[in-house]
Amino acid sequence: MVVNDRGQPAGRRAETLIRPAAPIVPSGSIAGRSLMAVVAIMTFLVALTAGGVLLIAGAAADWGSQIAREVTIQVRPVEGRDVEAEIAKAVVAARATEGISDVQVYSREETERMLVPWLGEGLDMGDLPIPRLIVVKITPGSLPDFATLKKTLAETVAGASLDDHRFWIARLAAMARAMVLAGLAILVLMVVATALSVVFATRGAMAGNKDVVEVLHFVGAHDSFIANEFQRHFLWLGLKGGLIGGGAAALTFLFAHMLASRFTATAAGDQMEALFGSFNMDWRGYAAIAAAVVLIAIITGVTSRMTVHRVLRGHI
């Protein structure tokens, strides 16, 4: 070990003298600004993906919860039968079933308004055999005998059918799982792309400062000291870029919520709310954005340190 006149290792003295001076990698370099922009973009996309997955999963959960609390009876018009009389018989059968808390009959006008988002405005639906809907609400905690209700409707009400929404609940659950898996796959790809960008940026920074690194080695600086300098530099770049990207994502969700509020009670607004909700993220969404910022910053710093160690072991 090389020792100076004070009995300290020469490498430690070199590190002590170098640390207060200018950093090894200039903070305002073009490569540094470019990397910070890449990190900001990646963080923005990661935060948008995470927030979008939470919004869709939340909307699917709300729909599933609402559907599980009610079933629907459809009464199709049958030639030679009075549809209003058939509806009245279906209501009597539903109310006679134990575990039913309320029965609501949709008028023909209300049913037609429900079809406007899909069929458009201005369409004359007077001649269409539109089924009439009866919404049957289930008492919380109860399990009505829908098999008996289906049999009663089939025997006493012409054109009636009972939909307990099991098919739609399964579809919503499958959609939510697919969206979560797709979001996780996209997040992994973005994290890998960010790490690769940091690797190339670190190699470029080390190549551009090759003489400085060689001088540090010559005076006895350890690899860990050089790696710490690069890690500190890229961690700070990652944190700044992450804050920019995460802040932009949070503002985007706030703007989307304000925009969605303006289209409330419109056909387009109803469709968007059915799929994504009201774009109103709760604390979990913003916590996910903050976690994305921290994760990207940590990945940037750790990847830079690992790259420096691997390059130094290769004797650049």
Short mmCIF file of C-alpha atoms in Angstrom, two decimals:
data_model
loop_
_atom_site.label_atom_id
_atom_site.label_comp_id
_atom_site.label_asym_id
_atom_site.label_seq_id
_atom_site.Cartn_x
_atom_site.Cartn_y
_atom_site.Cartn_z
CA MET A 1 0.00 0.00 0.00
CA VAL A 2 1.30 3.45 -0.89
CA VAL A 3 1.47 5.68 2.22
CA ASN A 4 1.97 9.47 2.34
CA ASP A 5 4.03 11.44 4.90
CA ARG A 6 1.06 11.50 7.36
CA GLY A 7 0.64 7.75 7.34
CA GLN A 8 -2.57 7.85 5.24
CA PRO A 9 -3.09 5.64 2.19
CA ALA A 10 -2.30 7.62 -0.94
CA GLY A 11 -5.60 6.62 -2.57
CA ARG A 12 -7.60 7.98 0.36
CA ARG A 13 -5.63 11.25 0.31
CA ALA A 14 -6.22 11.56 -3.42
CA GLU A 15 -9.92 11.02 -2.97
CA THR A 16 -10.05 13.56 -0.14
CA LEU A 17 -8.30 16.17 -2.26
CA ILE A 18 -10.36 15.51 -5.38
CA ARG A 19 -13.82 15.39 -3.82
CA PRO A 20 -14.24 19.15 -3.17
CA ALA A 21 -13.13 20.02 -6.67
CA ALA A 22 -15.25 20.00 -9.84
CA PRO A 23 -17.11 16.75 -10.53
CA ILE A 24 -15.61 14.17 -12.84
CA VAL A 25 -18.62 14.38 -15.17
CA PRO A 26 -19.72 17.97 -15.96
CA SER A 27 -23.28 18.48 -14.81
CA GLY A 28 -24.25 20.73 -17.71
CA SER A 29 -22.96 18.62 -20.57
CA ILE A 30 -25.06 17.95 -23.66
CA ALA A 31 -25.05 14.22 -22.91
CA GLY A 32 -26.29 14.87 -19.38
CA ARG A 33 -29.14 17.09 -20.58
CA SER A 34 -30.07 14.53 -23.23
CA LEU A 35 -30.16 11.74 -20.66
CA MET A 36 -32.27 13.84 -18.33
CA ALA A 37 -34.74 14.40 -21.19
CA VAL A 38 -34.86 10.65 -21.89
CA VAL A 39 -35.42 9.89 -18.21
CA ALA A 40 -38.18 12.54 -18.04
CA ILE A 41 -39.94 11.02 -21.05
CA MET A 42 -39.62 7.49 -19.70
CA THR A 43 -40.89 8.53 -16.28
CA PHE A 44 -43.81 10.33 -17.90
CA LEU A 45 -44.75 7.20 -19.86
CA VAL A 46 -44.27 4.93 -16.84
CA ALA A 47 -46.46 7.18 -14.68
CA LEU A 48 -49.14 7.42 -17.38
CA THR A 49 -49.16 3.65 -17.76
CA ALA A 50 -49.37 3.03 -14.01
CA GLY A 51 -52.10 5.64 -13.57
CA GLY A 52 -54.06 4.32 -16.55
CA VAL A 53 -53.91 0.76 -15.23
CA LEU A 54 -55.20 1.93 -11.83
CA LEU A 55 -58.02 3.93 -13.45
CA ILE A 56 -59.17 1.04 -15.63
CA ALA A 57 -58.90 -1.47 -12.80
CA GLY A 58 -60.87 0.86 -10.52
CA ALA A 59 -63.57 1.41 -13.16
CA ALA A 60 -63.85 -2.33 -13.77
CA ALA A 61 -64.12 -2.96 -10.02
CA ASP A 62 -66.88 -0.33 -9.72
CA TRP A 63 -68.78 -1.84 -12.62
CA GLY A 64 -68.42 -5.32 -11.19
CA SER A 65 -69.64 -4.14 -7.80
CA GLN A 66 -72.67 -2.39 -9.33
CA ILE A 67 -73.53 -5.35 -11.56
CA ALA A 68 -73.25 -7.79 -8.67
CA ARG A 69 -75.90 -5.81 -6.76
CA GLU A 70 -78.57 -6.05 -9.45
CA VAL A 71 -79.98 -8.22 -12.24
CA THR A 72 -81.96 -7.28 -15.32
CA ILE A 73 -85.20 -8.64 -16.74
CA GLN A 74 -85.76 -8.03 -20.45
CA VAL A 75 -89.27 -8.15 -21.87
CA ARG A 76 -89.25 -8.34 -25.67
CA PRO A 77 -92.34 -7.26 -27.61
CA VAL A 78 -94.29 -10.30 -28.75
CA GLU A 79 -96.89 -10.11 -31.49
CA GLY A 80 -100.40 -10.40 -30.07
CA ARG A 81 -99.33 -9.61 -26.51
CA ASP A 82 -99.58 -6.34 -24.60
CA VAL A 83 -96.00 -5.56 -23.55
CA GLU A 84 -97.17 -3.41 -20.63
CA ALA A 85 -99.23 -6.28 -19.24
CA GLU A 86 -96.25 -8.64 -19.59
CA ILE A 87 -94.04 -6.12 -17.79
CA ALA A 88 -96.56 -5.93 -14.93
CA LYS A 89 -96.49 -9.73 -14.56
CA ALA A 90 -92.66 -9.72 -14.55
CA VAL A 91 -92.64 -7.06 -11.82
CA VAL A 92 -95.01 -9.14 -9.68
CA ALA A 93 -92.82 -12.21 -10.11
CA ALA A 94 -89.66 -10.28 -9.22
CA ARG A 95 -91.15 -8.68 -6.11
CA ALA A 96 -92.38 -12.06 -4.92
CA THR A 97 -88.81 -13.39 -4.90
CA GLU A 98 -87.09 -13.33 -1.53
CA GLY A 99 -83.96 -11.17 -1.36
CA ILE A 100 -85.16 -8.51 -3.82
CA SER A 101 -85.13 -4.98 -2.38
CA ASP A 102 -86.44 -2.92 -5.30
CA VAL A 103 -87.79 -3.28 -8.82
CA GLN A 104 -87.45 -0.42 -11.31
CA VAL A 105 -89.14 -0.42 -14.74
CA TYR A 106 -87.52 1.63 -17.52
CA SER A 107 -89.96 3.39 -19.81
CA ARG A 108 -89.56 3.13 -23.57
CA GLU A 109 -88.19 6.69 -23.69
CA GLU A 110 -85.57 5.87 -21.05
CA THR A 111 -84.59 2.72 -22.93
CA GLU A 112 -84.19 4.66 -26.17
CA ARG A 113 -81.97 7.23 -24.45
CA MET A 114 -79.72 4.40 -23.29
CA LEU A 115 -79.21 3.39 -26.94
CA VAL A 116 -78.26 6.87 -28.15
CA PRO A 117 -74.48 6.48 -27.46
CA TRP A 118 -74.42 3.43 -29.74
CA LEU A 119 -77.06 4.30 -32.38
CA GLY A 120 -76.56 8.06 -32.50
CA GLU A 121 -78.86 11.05 -32.22
CA GLY A 122 -81.87 11.63 -34.44
CA LEU A 123 -82.68 7.99 -35.21
CA ASP A 124 -86.40 7.16 -35.23
CA MET A 125 -86.73 4.13 -32.96
CA GLY A 126 -90.52 4.01 -33.00
CA ASP A 127 -90.70 0.98 -35.29
CA LEU A 128 -87.86 -0.95 -33.63
CA PRO A 129 -88.80 -3.88 -31.35
CA ILE A 130 -86.77 -2.55 -28.46
CA PRO A 131 -86.90 -4.75 -25.36
CA ARG A 132 -88.10 -3.13 -22.16
CA LEU A 133 -85.80 -3.32 -19.17
CA ILE A 134 -86.62 -4.04 -15.55
CA VAL A 135 -83.79 -3.51 -13.07
CA VAL A 136 -84.04 -5.75 -10.02
CA LYS A 137 -81.91 -4.67 -7.04
CA ILE A 138 -80.64 -7.32 -4.64
CA THR A 139 -80.78 -6.88 -0.87
CA PRO A 140 -77.16 -6.63 0.42
CA GLY A 141 -75.98 -9.93 1.87
CA SER A 142 -78.76 -12.00 0.35
CA LEU A 143 -78.71 -14.56 -2.47
CA PRO A 144 -82.09 -14.69 -4.26
CA ASP A 145 -83.26 -17.88 -5.98
CA PHE A 146 -82.75 -16.77 -9.57
CA ALA A 147 -83.31 -20.26 -10.94
CA THR A 148 -86.89 -20.23 -9.65
CA LEU A 149 -87.38 -16.66 -10.91
CA LYS A 150 -86.17 -17.65 -14.39
CA LYS A 151 -88.58 -20.56 -14.45
CA THR A 152 -91.49 -18.37 -13.31
CA LEU A 153 -90.74 -15.75 -15.96
CA ALA A 154 -90.47 -18.37 -18.70
CA GLU A 155 -93.85 -19.88 -17.73
CA THR A 156 -95.88 -16.72 -17.06
CA VAL A 157 -94.33 -13.81 -19.03
CA ALA A 158 -94.11 -13.86 -22.83
CA GLY A 159 -90.77 -12.70 -24.21
CA ALA A 160 -89.13 -12.34 -20.78
CA SER A 161 -85.55 -13.32 -19.93
CA LEU A 162 -83.40 -12.86 -16.84
CA ASP A 163 -79.78 -11.70 -17.07
CA ASP A 164 -77.78 -12.07 -13.85
CA HIS A 165 -74.70 -10.44 -15.51
CA ARG A 166 -72.37 -13.31 -14.69
CA PHE A 167 -71.01 -13.20 -18.24
CA TRP A 168 -70.25 -9.48 -17.99
CA ILE A 169 -68.68 -9.81 -14.56
CA ALA A 170 -66.35 -12.48 -15.94
CA ARG A 171 -65.53 -10.31 -18.96
CA LEU A 172 -64.80 -7.28 -16.78
CA ALA A 173 -62.57 -9.32 -14.48
CA ALA A 174 -60.71 -10.75 -17.49
CA MET A 175 -60.31 -7.27 -19.00
CA ALA A 176 -58.96 -5.87 -15.73
CA ARG A 177 -56.44 -8.71 -15.43
CA ALA A 178 -55.38 -8.29 -19.07
CA MET A 179 -54.90 -4.54 -18.62
CA VAL A 180 -52.86 -5.05 -15.46
CA LEU A 181 -50.63 -7.62 -17.14
CA ALA A 182 -50.21 -5.44 -20.23
CA GLY A 183 -49.38 -2.45 -18.05
CA LEU A 184 -46.80 -4.42 -16.10
CA ALA A 185 -45.21 -5.65 -19.34
CA ILE A 186 -45.02 -2.08 -20.66
CA LEU A 187 -43.52 -0.89 -17.37
CA VAL A 188 -40.83 -3.57 -17.53
CA LEU A 189 -39.96 -2.63 -21.12
CA MET A 190 -39.72 1.06 -20.19
CA VAL A 191 -37.51 0.32 -17.19
CA VAL A 192 -35.22 -1.81 -19.38
CA ALA A 193 -35.07 0.95 -22.00
CA THR A 194 -34.18 3.50 -19.30
CA ALA A 195 -31.45 1.25 -17.92
CA LEU A 196 -29.97 0.75 -21.40
CA SER A 197 -29.98 4.51 -21.97
CA VAL A 198 -28.10 5.00 -18.71
CA VAL A 199 -25.58 2.32 -19.68
CA PHE A 200 -24.79 4.01 -22.98
CA ALA A 201 -24.68 7.45 -21.34
CA THR A 202 -22.32 6.21 -18.62
CA ARG A 203 -20.01 4.56 -21.15
CA GLY A 204 -20.01 7.75 -23.18
CA ALA A 205 -19.24 9.85 -20.10
CA MET A 206 -16.38 7.55 -19.12
CA ALA A 207 -14.99 7.58 -22.65
CA GLY A 208 -15.15 11.37 -22.69
CA ASN A 209 -13.37 11.57 -19.33
CA LYS A 210 -10.94 8.72 -19.91
CA ASP A 211 -7.88 10.85 -19.12
CA VAL A 212 -9.38 12.00 -15.81
CA VAL A 213 -10.19 8.42 -14.81
CA GLU A 214 -6.65 7.28 -15.69
CA VAL A 215 -5.13 10.10 -13.63
CA LEU A 216 -7.33 9.14 -10.66
CA HIS A 217 -6.14 5.56 -10.96
CA PHE A 218 -2.55 6.75 -11.21
CA VAL A 219 -2.74 8.71 -7.96
CA GLY A 220 -4.34 5.75 -6.17
CA ALA A 221 -8.11 6.44 -6.29
CA HIS A 222 -10.15 3.28 -5.80
CA ASP A 223 -12.76 2.07 -8.26
CA SER A 224 -15.47 2.61 -5.66
CA PHE A 225 -14.56 6.31 -5.44
CA ILE A 226 -14.88 6.75 -9.20
CA ALA A 227 -18.12 4.74 -9.26
CA ASN A 228 -19.54 6.89 -6.45
CA GLU A 229 -18.84 10.05 -8.44
CA PHE A 230 -20.61 8.71 -11.50
CA GLN A 231 -23.47 7.32 -9.42
CA ARG A 232 -23.99 10.66 -7.68
CA HIS A 233 -24.02 12.45 -11.03
CA PHE A 234 -26.49 10.11 -12.74
CA LEU A 235 -28.67 9.71 -9.65
CA TRP A 236 -29.15 13.47 -9.59
CA LEU A 237 -29.92 13.49 -13.33
CA GLY A 238 -32.40 10.65 -12.84
CA LEU A 239 -34.10 12.41 -9.95
CA LYS A 240 -34.46 15.68 -11.86
CA GLY A 241 -35.71 13.92 -14.97
CA GLY A 242 -38.08 11.78 -12.89
CA LEU A 243 -39.55 14.80 -11.14
CA ILE A 244 -40.14 16.52 -14.47
CA GLY A 245 -41.77 13.44 -16.01
CA GLY A 246 -43.79 12.57 -12.91
CA GLY A 247 -45.00 16.15 -12.51
CA ALA A 248 -46.07 16.24 -16.15
CA ALA A 249 -47.98 12.97 -15.71
CA ALA A 250 -49.78 14.26 -12.60
CA LEU A 251 -50.76 17.45 -14.45
CA THR A 252 -51.97 15.35 -17.38
CA PHE A 253 -54.32 13.37 -15.15
CA LEU A 254 -55.59 16.57 -13.52
CA PHE A 255 -56.24 18.10 -16.94
CA ALA A 256 -57.99 14.91 -18.12
CA HIS A 257 -60.25 15.02 -15.04
CA MET A 258 -61.15 18.66 -15.70
CA LEU A 259 -61.81 17.88 -19.37
CA ALA A 260 -63.95 14.85 -18.51
CA SER A 261 -66.01 16.98 -16.11
CA ARG A 262 -66.93 19.29 -18.99
CA PHE A 263 -68.37 16.39 -21.01
CA THR A 264 -70.48 14.96 -18.19
CA ALA A 265 -73.99 13.82 -19.22
CA THR A 266 -73.03 13.58 -22.91
CA ALA A 267 -72.88 10.44 -25.03
CA ALA A 268 -69.10 10.63 -25.44
CA GLY A 269 -68.63 11.47 -21.78
CA ASP A 270 -70.75 8.51 -20.68
CA GLN A 271 -68.70 6.12 -22.81
CA MET A 272 -65.39 7.46 -21.49
CA GLU A 273 -66.65 7.34 -17.91
CA ALA A 274 -67.80 3.75 -18.41
CA LEU A 275 -64.31 2.73 -19.49
CA PHE A 276 -61.99 4.94 -17.42
CA GLY A 277 -64.23 6.39 -14.72
CA SER A 278 -64.08 10.13 -14.16
CA PHE A 279 -60.25 10.28 -14.51
CA ASN A 280 -60.23 11.26 -10.85
CA MET A 281 -57.26 9.45 -9.33
CA ASP A 282 -57.16 8.90 -5.60
CA TRP A 283 -54.05 8.95 -3.42
CA ARG A 284 -52.97 5.55 -4.74
CA GLY A 285 -52.57 6.93 -8.24
CA TYR A 286 -50.39 9.82 -7.14
CA ALA A 287 -48.46 7.47 -4.86
CA ALA A 288 -47.79 5.30 -7.93
CA ILE A 289 -46.45 8.36 -9.78
CA ALA A 290 -44.17 9.23 -6.86
CA ALA A 291 -43.00 5.61 -6.71
CA ALA A 292 -42.22 5.75 -10.44
CA VAL A 293 -40.07 8.85 -9.91
CA VAL A 294 -38.11 7.22 -7.09
CA LEU A 295 -37.78 3.93 -8.99
CA ILE A 296 -36.41 5.60 -12.13
CA ALA A 297 -33.93 7.65 -10.09
CA ILE A 298 -32.69 4.55 -8.23
CA ILE A 299 -32.40 2.57 -11.46
CA THR A 300 -30.42 5.40 -13.03
CA GLY A 301 -27.95 5.62 -10.15
CA VAL A 302 -27.53 1.88 -9.62
CA THR A 303 -27.17 1.16 -13.35
CA SER A 304 -24.52 3.86 -13.66
CA ARG A 305 -22.54 2.44 -10.75
CA MET A 306 -22.68 -1.10 -12.10
CA THR A 307 -21.64 0.09 -15.56
CA VAL A 308 -18.65 1.99 -14.16
CA HIS A 309 -17.46 -1.06 -12.22
CA ARG A 310 -17.76 -3.30 -15.29
CA VAL A 311 -15.94 -0.82 -17.50
CA LEU A 312 -13.16 -0.34 -14.97
CA ARG A 313 -12.67 -4.08 -14.64
CA GLY A 314 -12.28 -4.11 -18.41
CA HIS A 315 -9.35 -1.62 -18.14
CA ILE A 316 -10.63 1.16 -20.40
#
